[in-house]
Short mmCIF file of C-alpha atoms in Angstrom, two decimals:
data_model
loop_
_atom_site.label_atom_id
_atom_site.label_comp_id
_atom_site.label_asym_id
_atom_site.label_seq_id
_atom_site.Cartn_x
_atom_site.Cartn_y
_atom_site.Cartn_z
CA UNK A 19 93.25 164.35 124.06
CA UNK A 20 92.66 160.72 123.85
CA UNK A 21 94.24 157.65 126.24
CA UNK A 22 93.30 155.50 123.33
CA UNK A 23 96.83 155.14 121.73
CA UNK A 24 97.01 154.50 117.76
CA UNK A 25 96.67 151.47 116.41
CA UNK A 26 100.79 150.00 116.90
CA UNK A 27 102.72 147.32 115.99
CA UNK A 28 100.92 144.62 118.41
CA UNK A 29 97.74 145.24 116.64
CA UNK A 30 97.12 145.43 113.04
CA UNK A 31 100.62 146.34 111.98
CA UNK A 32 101.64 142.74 113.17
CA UNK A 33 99.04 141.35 110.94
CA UNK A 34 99.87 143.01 108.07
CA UNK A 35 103.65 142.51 108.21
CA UNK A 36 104.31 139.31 110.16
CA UNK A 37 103.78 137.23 106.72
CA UNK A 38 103.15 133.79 108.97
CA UNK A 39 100.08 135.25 110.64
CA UNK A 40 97.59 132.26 110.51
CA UNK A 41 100.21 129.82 110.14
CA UNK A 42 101.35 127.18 113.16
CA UNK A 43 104.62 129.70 113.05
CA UNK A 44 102.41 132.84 113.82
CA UNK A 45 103.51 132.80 117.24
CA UNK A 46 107.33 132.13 117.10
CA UNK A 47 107.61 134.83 114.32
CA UNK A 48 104.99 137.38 115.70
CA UNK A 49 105.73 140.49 117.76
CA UNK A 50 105.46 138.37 120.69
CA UNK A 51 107.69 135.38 119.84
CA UNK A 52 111.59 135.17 119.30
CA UNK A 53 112.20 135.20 115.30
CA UNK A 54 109.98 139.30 115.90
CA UNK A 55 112.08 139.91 118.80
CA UNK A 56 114.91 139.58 116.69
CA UNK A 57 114.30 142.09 114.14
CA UNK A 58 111.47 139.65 112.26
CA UNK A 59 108.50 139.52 111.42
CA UNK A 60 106.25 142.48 113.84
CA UNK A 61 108.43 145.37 113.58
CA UNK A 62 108.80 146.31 117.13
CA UNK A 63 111.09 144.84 120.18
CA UNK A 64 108.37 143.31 122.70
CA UNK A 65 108.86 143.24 125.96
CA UNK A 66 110.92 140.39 126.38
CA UNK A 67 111.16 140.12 130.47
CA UNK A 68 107.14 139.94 130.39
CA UNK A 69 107.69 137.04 127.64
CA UNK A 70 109.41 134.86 129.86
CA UNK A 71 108.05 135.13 133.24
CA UNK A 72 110.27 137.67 134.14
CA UNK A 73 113.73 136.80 133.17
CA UNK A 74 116.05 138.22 130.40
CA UNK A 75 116.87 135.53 127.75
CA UNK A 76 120.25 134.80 126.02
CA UNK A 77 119.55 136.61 122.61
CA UNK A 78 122.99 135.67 121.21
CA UNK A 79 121.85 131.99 122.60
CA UNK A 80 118.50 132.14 120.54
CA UNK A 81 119.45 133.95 117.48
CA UNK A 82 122.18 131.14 117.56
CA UNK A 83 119.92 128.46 117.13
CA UNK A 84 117.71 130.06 114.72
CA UNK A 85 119.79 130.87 112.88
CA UNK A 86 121.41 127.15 112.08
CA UNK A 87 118.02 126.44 111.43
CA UNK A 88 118.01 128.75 108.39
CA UNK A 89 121.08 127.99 106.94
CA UNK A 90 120.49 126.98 103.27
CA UNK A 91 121.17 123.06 102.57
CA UNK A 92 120.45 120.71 99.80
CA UNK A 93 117.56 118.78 99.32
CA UNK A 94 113.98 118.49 101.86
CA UNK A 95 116.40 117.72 104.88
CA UNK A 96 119.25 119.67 106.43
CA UNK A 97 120.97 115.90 107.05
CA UNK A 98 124.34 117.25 107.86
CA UNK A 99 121.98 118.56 110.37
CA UNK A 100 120.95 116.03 111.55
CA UNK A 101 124.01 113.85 111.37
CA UNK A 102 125.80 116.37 113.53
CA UNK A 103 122.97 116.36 116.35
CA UNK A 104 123.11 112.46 116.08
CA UNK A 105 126.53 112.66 117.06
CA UNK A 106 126.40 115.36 119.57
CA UNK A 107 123.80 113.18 121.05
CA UNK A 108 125.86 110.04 121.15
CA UNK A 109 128.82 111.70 122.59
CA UNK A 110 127.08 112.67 125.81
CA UNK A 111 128.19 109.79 127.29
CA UNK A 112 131.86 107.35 126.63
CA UNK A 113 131.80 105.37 123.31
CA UNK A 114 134.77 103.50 123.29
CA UNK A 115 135.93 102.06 119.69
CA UNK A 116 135.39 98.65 119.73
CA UNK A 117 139.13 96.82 120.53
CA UNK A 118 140.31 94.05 118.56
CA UNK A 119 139.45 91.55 120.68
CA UNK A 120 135.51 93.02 120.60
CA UNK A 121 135.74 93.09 117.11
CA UNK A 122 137.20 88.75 116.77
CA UNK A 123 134.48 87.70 119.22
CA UNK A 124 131.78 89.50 116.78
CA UNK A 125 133.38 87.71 113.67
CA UNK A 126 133.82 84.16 115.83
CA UNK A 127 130.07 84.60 117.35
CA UNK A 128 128.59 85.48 113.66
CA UNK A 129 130.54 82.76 111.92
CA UNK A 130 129.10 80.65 114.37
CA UNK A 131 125.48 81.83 114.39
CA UNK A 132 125.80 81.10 110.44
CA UNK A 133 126.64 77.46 111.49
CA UNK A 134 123.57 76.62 113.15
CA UNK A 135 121.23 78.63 111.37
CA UNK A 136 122.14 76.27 107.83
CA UNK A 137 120.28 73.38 109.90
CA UNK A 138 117.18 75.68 110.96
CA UNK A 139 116.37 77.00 107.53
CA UNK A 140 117.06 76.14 103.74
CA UNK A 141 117.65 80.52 103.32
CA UNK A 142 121.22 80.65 102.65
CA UNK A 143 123.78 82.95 104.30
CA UNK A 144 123.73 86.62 103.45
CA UNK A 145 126.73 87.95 105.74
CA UNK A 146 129.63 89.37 103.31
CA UNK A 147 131.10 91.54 106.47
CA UNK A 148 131.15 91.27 110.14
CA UNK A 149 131.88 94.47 111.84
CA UNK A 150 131.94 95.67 115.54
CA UNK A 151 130.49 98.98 116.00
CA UNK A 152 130.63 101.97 118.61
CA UNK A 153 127.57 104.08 118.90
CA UNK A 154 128.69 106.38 116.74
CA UNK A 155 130.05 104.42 113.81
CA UNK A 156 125.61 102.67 113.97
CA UNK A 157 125.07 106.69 113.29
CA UNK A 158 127.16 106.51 110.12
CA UNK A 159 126.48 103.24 109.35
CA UNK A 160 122.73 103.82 108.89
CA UNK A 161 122.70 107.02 107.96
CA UNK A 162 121.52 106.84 104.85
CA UNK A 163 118.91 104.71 105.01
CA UNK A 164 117.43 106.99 107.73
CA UNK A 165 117.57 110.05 105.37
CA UNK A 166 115.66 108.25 102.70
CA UNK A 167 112.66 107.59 105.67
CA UNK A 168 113.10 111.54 107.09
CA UNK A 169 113.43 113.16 103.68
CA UNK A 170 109.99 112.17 102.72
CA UNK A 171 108.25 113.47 105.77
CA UNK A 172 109.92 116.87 105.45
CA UNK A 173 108.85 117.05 101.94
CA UNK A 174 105.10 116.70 102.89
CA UNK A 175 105.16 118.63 105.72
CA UNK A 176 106.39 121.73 104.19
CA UNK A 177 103.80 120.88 101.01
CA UNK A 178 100.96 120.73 103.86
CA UNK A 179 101.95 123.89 105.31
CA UNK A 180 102.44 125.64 101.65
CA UNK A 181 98.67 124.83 101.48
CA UNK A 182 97.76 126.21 104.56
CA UNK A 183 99.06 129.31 104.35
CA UNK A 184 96.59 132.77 104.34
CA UNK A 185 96.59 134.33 100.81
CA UNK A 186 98.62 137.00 101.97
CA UNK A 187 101.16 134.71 102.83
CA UNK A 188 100.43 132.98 99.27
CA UNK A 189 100.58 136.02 97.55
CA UNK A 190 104.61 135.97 98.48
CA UNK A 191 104.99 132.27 96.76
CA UNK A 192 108.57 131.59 96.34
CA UNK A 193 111.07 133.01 99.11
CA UNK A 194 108.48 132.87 102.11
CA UNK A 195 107.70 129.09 100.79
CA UNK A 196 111.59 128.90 100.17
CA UNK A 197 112.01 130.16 104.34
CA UNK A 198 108.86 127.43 105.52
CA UNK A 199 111.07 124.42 103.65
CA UNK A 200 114.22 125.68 104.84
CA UNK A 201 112.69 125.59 108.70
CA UNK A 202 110.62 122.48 108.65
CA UNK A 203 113.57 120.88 107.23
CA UNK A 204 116.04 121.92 109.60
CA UNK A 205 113.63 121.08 112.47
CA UNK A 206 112.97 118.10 111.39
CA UNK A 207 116.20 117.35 111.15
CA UNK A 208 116.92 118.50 114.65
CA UNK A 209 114.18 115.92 116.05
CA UNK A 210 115.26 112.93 113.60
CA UNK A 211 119.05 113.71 114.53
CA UNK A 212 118.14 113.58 118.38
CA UNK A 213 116.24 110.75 118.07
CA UNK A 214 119.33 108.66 115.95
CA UNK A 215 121.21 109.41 118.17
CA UNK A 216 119.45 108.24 121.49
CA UNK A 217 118.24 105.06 119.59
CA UNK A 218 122.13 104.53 119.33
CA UNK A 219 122.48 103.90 123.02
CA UNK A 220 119.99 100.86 122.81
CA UNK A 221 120.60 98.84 119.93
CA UNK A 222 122.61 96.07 120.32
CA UNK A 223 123.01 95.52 116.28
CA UNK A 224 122.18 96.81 112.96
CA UNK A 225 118.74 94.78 112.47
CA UNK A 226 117.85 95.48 116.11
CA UNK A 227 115.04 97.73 114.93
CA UNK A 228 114.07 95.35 112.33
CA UNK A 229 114.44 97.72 109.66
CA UNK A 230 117.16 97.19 106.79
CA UNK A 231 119.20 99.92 107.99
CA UNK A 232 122.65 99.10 105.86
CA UNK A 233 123.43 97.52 103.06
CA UNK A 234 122.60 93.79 102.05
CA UNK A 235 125.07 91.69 103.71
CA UNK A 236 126.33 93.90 106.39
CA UNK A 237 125.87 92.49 109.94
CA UNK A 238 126.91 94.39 112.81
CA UNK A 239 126.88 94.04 116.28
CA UNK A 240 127.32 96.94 119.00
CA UNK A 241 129.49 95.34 122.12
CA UNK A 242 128.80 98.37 124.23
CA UNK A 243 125.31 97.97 124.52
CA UNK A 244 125.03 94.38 124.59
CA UNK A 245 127.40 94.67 127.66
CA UNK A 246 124.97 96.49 129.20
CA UNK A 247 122.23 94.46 127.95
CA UNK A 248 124.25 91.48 129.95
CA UNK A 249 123.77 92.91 133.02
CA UNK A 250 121.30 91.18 135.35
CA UNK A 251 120.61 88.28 132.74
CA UNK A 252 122.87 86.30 134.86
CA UNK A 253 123.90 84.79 131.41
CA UNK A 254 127.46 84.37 130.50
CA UNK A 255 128.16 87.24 128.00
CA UNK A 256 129.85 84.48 125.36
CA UNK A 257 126.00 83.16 124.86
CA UNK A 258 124.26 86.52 125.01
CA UNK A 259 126.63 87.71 122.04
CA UNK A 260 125.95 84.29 120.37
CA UNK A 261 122.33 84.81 120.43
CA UNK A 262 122.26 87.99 119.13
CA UNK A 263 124.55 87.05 116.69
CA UNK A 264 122.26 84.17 115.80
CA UNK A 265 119.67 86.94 115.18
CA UNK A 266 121.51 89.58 113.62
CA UNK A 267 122.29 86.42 111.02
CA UNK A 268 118.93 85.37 110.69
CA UNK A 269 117.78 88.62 109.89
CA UNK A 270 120.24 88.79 107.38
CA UNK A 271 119.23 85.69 105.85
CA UNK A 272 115.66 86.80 105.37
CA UNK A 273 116.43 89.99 103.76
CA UNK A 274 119.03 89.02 101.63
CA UNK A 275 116.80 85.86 100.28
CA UNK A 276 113.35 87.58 100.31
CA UNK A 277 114.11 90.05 97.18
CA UNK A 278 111.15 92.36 97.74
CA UNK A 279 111.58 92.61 101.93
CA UNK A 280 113.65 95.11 102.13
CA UNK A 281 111.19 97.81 99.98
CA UNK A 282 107.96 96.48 101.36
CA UNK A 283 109.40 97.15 104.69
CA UNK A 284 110.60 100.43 103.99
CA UNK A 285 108.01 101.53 101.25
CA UNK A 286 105.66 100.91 104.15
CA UNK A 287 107.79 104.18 105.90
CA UNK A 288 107.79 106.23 103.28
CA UNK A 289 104.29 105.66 102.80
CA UNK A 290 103.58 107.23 106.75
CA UNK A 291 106.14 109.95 105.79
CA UNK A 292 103.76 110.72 102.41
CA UNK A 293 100.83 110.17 104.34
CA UNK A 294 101.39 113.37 107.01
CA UNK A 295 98.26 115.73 106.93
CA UNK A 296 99.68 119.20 108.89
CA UNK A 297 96.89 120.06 111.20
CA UNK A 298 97.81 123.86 111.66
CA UNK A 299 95.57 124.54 114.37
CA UNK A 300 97.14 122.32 116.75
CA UNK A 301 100.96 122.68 115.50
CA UNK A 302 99.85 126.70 116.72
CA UNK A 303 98.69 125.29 120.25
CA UNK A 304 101.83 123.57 120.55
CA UNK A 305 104.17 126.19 120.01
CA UNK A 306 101.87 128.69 122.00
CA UNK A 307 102.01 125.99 124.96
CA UNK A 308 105.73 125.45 124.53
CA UNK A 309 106.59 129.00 124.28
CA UNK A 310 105.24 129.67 127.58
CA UNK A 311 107.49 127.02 128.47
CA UNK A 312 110.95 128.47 128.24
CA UNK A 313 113.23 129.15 130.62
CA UNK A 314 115.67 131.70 129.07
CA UNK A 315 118.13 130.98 131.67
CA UNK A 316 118.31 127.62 130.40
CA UNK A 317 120.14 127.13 127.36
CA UNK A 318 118.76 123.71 126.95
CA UNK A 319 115.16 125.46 127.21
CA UNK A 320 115.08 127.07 123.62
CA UNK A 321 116.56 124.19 122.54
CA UNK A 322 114.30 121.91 123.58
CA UNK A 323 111.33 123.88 122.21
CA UNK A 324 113.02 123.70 118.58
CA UNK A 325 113.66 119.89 119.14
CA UNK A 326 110.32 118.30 120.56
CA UNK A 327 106.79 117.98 119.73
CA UNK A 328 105.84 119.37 116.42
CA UNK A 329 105.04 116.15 115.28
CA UNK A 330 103.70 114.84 117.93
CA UNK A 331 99.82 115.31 116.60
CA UNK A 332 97.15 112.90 115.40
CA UNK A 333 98.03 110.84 112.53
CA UNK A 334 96.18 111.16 109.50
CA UNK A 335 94.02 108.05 107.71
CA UNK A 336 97.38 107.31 105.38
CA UNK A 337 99.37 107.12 108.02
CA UNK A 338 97.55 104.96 110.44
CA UNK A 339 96.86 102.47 107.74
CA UNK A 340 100.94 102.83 106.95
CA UNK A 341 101.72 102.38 109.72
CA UNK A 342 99.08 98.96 110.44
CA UNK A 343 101.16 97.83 107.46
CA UNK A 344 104.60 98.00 108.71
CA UNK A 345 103.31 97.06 112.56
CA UNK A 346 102.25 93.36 111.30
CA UNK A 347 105.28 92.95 108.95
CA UNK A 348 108.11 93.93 111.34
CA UNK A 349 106.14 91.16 113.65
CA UNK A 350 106.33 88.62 110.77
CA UNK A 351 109.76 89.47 110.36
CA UNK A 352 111.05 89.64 113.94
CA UNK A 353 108.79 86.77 114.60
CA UNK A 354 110.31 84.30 111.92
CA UNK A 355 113.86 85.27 113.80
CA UNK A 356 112.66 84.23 116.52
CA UNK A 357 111.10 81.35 115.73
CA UNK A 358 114.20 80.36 113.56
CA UNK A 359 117.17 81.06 116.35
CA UNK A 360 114.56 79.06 118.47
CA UNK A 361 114.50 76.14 116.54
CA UNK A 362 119.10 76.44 115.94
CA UNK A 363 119.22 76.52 119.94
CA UNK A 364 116.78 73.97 120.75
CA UNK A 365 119.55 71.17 121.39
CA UNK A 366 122.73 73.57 121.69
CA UNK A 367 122.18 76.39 123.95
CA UNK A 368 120.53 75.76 127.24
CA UNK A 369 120.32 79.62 128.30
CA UNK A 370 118.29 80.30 125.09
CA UNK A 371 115.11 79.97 126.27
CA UNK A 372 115.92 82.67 129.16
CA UNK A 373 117.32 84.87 126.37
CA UNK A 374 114.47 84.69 124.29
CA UNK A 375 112.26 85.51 126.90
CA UNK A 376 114.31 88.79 127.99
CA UNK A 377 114.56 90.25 124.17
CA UNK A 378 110.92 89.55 123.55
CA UNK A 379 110.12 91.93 126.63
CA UNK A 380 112.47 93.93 125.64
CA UNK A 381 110.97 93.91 122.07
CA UNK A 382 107.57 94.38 123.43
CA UNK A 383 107.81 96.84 125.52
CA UNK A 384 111.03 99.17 123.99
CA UNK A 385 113.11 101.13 125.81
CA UNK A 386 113.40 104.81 126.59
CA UNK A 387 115.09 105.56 123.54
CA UNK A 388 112.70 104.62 121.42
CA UNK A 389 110.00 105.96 122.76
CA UNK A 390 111.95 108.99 122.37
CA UNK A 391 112.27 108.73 118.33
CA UNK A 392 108.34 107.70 118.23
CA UNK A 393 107.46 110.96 120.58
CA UNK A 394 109.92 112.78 118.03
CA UNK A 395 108.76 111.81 114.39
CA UNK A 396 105.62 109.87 115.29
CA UNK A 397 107.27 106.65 114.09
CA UNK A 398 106.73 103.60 116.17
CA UNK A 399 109.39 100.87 115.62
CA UNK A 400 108.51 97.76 118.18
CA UNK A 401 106.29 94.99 116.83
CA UNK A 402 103.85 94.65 119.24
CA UNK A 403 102.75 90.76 118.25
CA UNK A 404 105.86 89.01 118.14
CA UNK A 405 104.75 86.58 120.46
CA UNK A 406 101.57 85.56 117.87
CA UNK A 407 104.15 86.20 115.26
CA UNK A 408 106.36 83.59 117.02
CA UNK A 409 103.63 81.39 117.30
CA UNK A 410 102.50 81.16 113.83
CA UNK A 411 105.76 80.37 112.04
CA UNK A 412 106.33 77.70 114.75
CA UNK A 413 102.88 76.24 114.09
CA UNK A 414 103.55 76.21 110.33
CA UNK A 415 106.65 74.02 110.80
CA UNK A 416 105.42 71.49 113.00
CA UNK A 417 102.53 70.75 110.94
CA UNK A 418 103.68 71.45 107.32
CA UNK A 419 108.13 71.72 107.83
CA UNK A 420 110.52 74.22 107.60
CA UNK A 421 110.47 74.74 103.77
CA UNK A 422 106.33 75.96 103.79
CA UNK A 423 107.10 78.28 106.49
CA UNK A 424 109.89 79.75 104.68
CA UNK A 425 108.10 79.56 101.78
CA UNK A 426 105.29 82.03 103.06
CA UNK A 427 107.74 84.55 102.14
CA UNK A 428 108.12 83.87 98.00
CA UNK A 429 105.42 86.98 97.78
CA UNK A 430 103.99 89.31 99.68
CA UNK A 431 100.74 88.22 99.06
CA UNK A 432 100.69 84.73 101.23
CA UNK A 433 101.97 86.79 103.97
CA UNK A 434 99.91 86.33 106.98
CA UNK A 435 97.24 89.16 107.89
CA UNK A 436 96.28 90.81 111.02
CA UNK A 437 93.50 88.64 111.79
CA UNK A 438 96.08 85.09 111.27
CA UNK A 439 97.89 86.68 114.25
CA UNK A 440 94.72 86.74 116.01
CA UNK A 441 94.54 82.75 115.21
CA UNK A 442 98.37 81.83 114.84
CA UNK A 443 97.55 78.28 115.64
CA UNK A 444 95.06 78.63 112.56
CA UNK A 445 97.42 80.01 109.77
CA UNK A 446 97.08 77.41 106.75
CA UNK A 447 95.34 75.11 109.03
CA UNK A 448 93.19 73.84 105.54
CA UNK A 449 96.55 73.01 103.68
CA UNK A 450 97.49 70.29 105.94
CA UNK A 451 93.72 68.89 107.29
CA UNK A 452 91.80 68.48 104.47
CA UNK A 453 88.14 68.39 104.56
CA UNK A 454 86.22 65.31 105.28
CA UNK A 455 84.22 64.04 102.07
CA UNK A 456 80.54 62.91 101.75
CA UNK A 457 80.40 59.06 99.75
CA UNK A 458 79.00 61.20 97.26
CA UNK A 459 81.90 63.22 96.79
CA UNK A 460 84.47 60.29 97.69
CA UNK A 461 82.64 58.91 94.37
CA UNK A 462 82.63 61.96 92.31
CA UNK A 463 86.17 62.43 93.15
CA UNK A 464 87.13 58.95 92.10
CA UNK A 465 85.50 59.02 88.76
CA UNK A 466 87.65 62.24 87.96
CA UNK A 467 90.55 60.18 88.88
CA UNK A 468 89.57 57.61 86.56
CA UNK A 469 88.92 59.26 83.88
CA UNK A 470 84.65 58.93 83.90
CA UNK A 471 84.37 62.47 84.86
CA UNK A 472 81.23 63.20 82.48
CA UNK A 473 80.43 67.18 81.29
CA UNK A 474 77.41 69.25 83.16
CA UNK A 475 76.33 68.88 79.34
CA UNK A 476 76.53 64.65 78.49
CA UNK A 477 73.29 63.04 79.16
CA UNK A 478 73.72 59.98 81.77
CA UNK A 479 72.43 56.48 81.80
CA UNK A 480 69.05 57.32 82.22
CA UNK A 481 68.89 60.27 80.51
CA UNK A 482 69.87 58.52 77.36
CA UNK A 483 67.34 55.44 78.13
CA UNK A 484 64.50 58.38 78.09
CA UNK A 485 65.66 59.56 75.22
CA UNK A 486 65.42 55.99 73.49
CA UNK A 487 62.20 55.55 74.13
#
């Protein structure tokens, strides 16, 4: 007799028929994770009160969630998905429908806004609808412009886990990469709904993130939050909903007049979303740490672990320069808007100073909900250098007018660069201070004007004396 027992399910077995074995999933469909407790990958029921510290979990809880995780869809993203947890998110606290009178103030302050902006810049008016949003109806509202940025990271992370698979994992091409795209998708749309949805409870209008999240012409303003953005400015809420109407109109303006805006802005997205580079080794350290995590008698435990962190991980080369890209326009953009509902106010609105101030810290530093959609998909949406931003287009005017510093914007490739914010004071400084010229060059310069300009190649005065003689 031997007290070695034979080789079981835990050991080799699992290796042979848990088909993600060497994948960041190894763990979660293992022996020793939730999808192999289930029946799964692994063979055998583990011992599930070791698992979690001791405690029974809610099977009928977990094989819940995985299993609306599986459910086929359409397409890299399981969006109904993620419209759903948007809304579930959103409806964890009141969202009144906007009343009537919400909805006439929003029209009257955005009318308005329109007004003054026509002396602060030559861009014309873009608005063809005022609306007055809840929470929920910014969730519908944008919707598909945020499945356009999602759908491309879902489609390269479950290409860069494809590739990282073992080749016995390969060897089973089609339904187990068929299963990987149907999670990653679903998860992703999990974290991307969540992360809608909690951004909903901030924004105070459609171009609050300074992305072009709904169609050209449609400004939007969310009285709700901008209530509670009110509070404490000890601003009468008739000019805080003017000023961010004055925004919300000037970034409409700018996209709708700057043709190629809207896809630079979000091409520079979809570019971070193209550019993700799955490091497997530390999505499996994640899981492992977050498994260990769960509190079975939680129900928000195993749904937390499906939700958060698996793509919170370093960003790859692509991404970091994507994301450089969209960092310094969404300053140039929010920093022209600024600069612009500056300029309307100047003379008109005495509190505007004092609102500026409080939406550029606001801008600067962001709020808890977004730093819960950058923790979520990796995406960071608050330009950093408004102020320099600020500074530069309000340079540009003084010393050249309003038409060259709208004019910046004609193509992307006079747009100012990283290192102009560094020196907004500096930004075109040659255009309007022209060098000083030698008497040499005052001379030279003269004879072009007059006509004597002579060729490198035509023999001068004395030249032609020498060749005389």
């Amino acid at each position: 007799m031997t007290d070695k027992p034979a080789d079981g399910p835990g050991d080799g077995d699992d290796e042979q028929q848990n088909p993600f074995k060497g994948t960041p999933f190894e763990h979660l469909f293992g022996a020793g994770g939730p999808m192999g407790a289930m029946g799964g990958a692994g063979g055998q029921m583990p011992d599930l009160s070791a698992m979690f510290g001791g405690k029974m979990p809610d099977l009928n809880q977990i094989m819940s969630q995985i299993q609306s995780l599986m459910q086929p869809y359409d397409g890299p993203v399981n969006w109904d998905l993620a419209v759903d947890t948007a809304r579930k998110t959103v409806a964890q606290q009141p969202d009144p429908s906007p009343s009537q009178r919400q909805k006439d103030a929003v029209a009257d302050a955005l009318g308005l806004a329109d007004h003054w902006l026509d002396a602060a810049t030559d861009l014309p008016s873009a608005i063809t609808s005022t609306s007055a949003w809840s929470r929920a109806e910014w969730v519908v509202g944008t919707q598909e412009v945020w499945r356009g940025l999602v759908e491309p990271v879902a489609a390269q992370s479950t290409q860069s886990l494809s590739g990282a698979l073992p080749e016995e994992a390969q060897a089973m091409g089609g339904p187990l990469l068929g299963m990987l795209g149907t999670f990653m998708g679903s998860m992703l749309a999990t974290q991307a709904g969540s992360g809608i949805g909690t951004l909903a409870s901030e924004v105070l209008s459609v171009s609050d993130v300074g992305l072009p999240l709904a169609p050209a012409g449609r400004a939007a303003l969310l009285p709700a939050n901008i209530e509670a953005f009110a509070e404490g400015l000890d601003v009468g809420y008739d000019d805080v909903l003017l000023y961010l109407a004055l925004r919300e109109a000037a970034h409409q303006r700018l996209y709708g007049s700057v043709p190629w805006l809207r896809e630079h802005v979000l091409g520079a997205v979809k570019d971070y979303g193209r550019g993700i580079d799955i490091n497997t080794e530390a999505i499996q350290e994640r899981l492992e740490e977050q498994m260990r995590g769960v509190d079975p008698s939680n129900p928000e435990s195993v749904k937390q672990l499906l939700e958060g962190g698996l793509f919170d991980l370093p960003k790859s080369p692509l991404q970091v320069a994507a994301l450089e890209r969209l960092e310094i326009v969404l300053a140039l953009v929010e920093g022209w808007v600024d600069e612009v509902v500056g300029q309307a106010t100047e003379a008109k609105m005495p509190a505007a100073a004092k609102l500026q101030e409080a939406v550029r810290r606001r801008r600067a530093a962001g709020g808890p909900a977004e730093e819960t959609f950058a923790a979520l998909v990796g995406l960071e949406l608050r330009p950093r250098r408004l102020r320099d931003a600020s500074t530069l287009w309000g340079s540009l005017r003084t010393r050249q007018g309003a038409e060259a510093r709208d004019g910046v914007w004609t193509h992307p490739d006079l747009l100012p660069t990283s290192a102009d914010l560094d020196d907004p004071l500096g930004f075109r400084d040659e255009a309007s201070a022209p060098e000083a010229l030698s008497e040499a060059d005052f001379d030279a310069e003269l004879a072009k004007l007059l006509g004597g300009e002579k060729s490198d190649d035509e023999p001068d005065d004395e030249q032609r004396g020498d060749q005389a003689e």
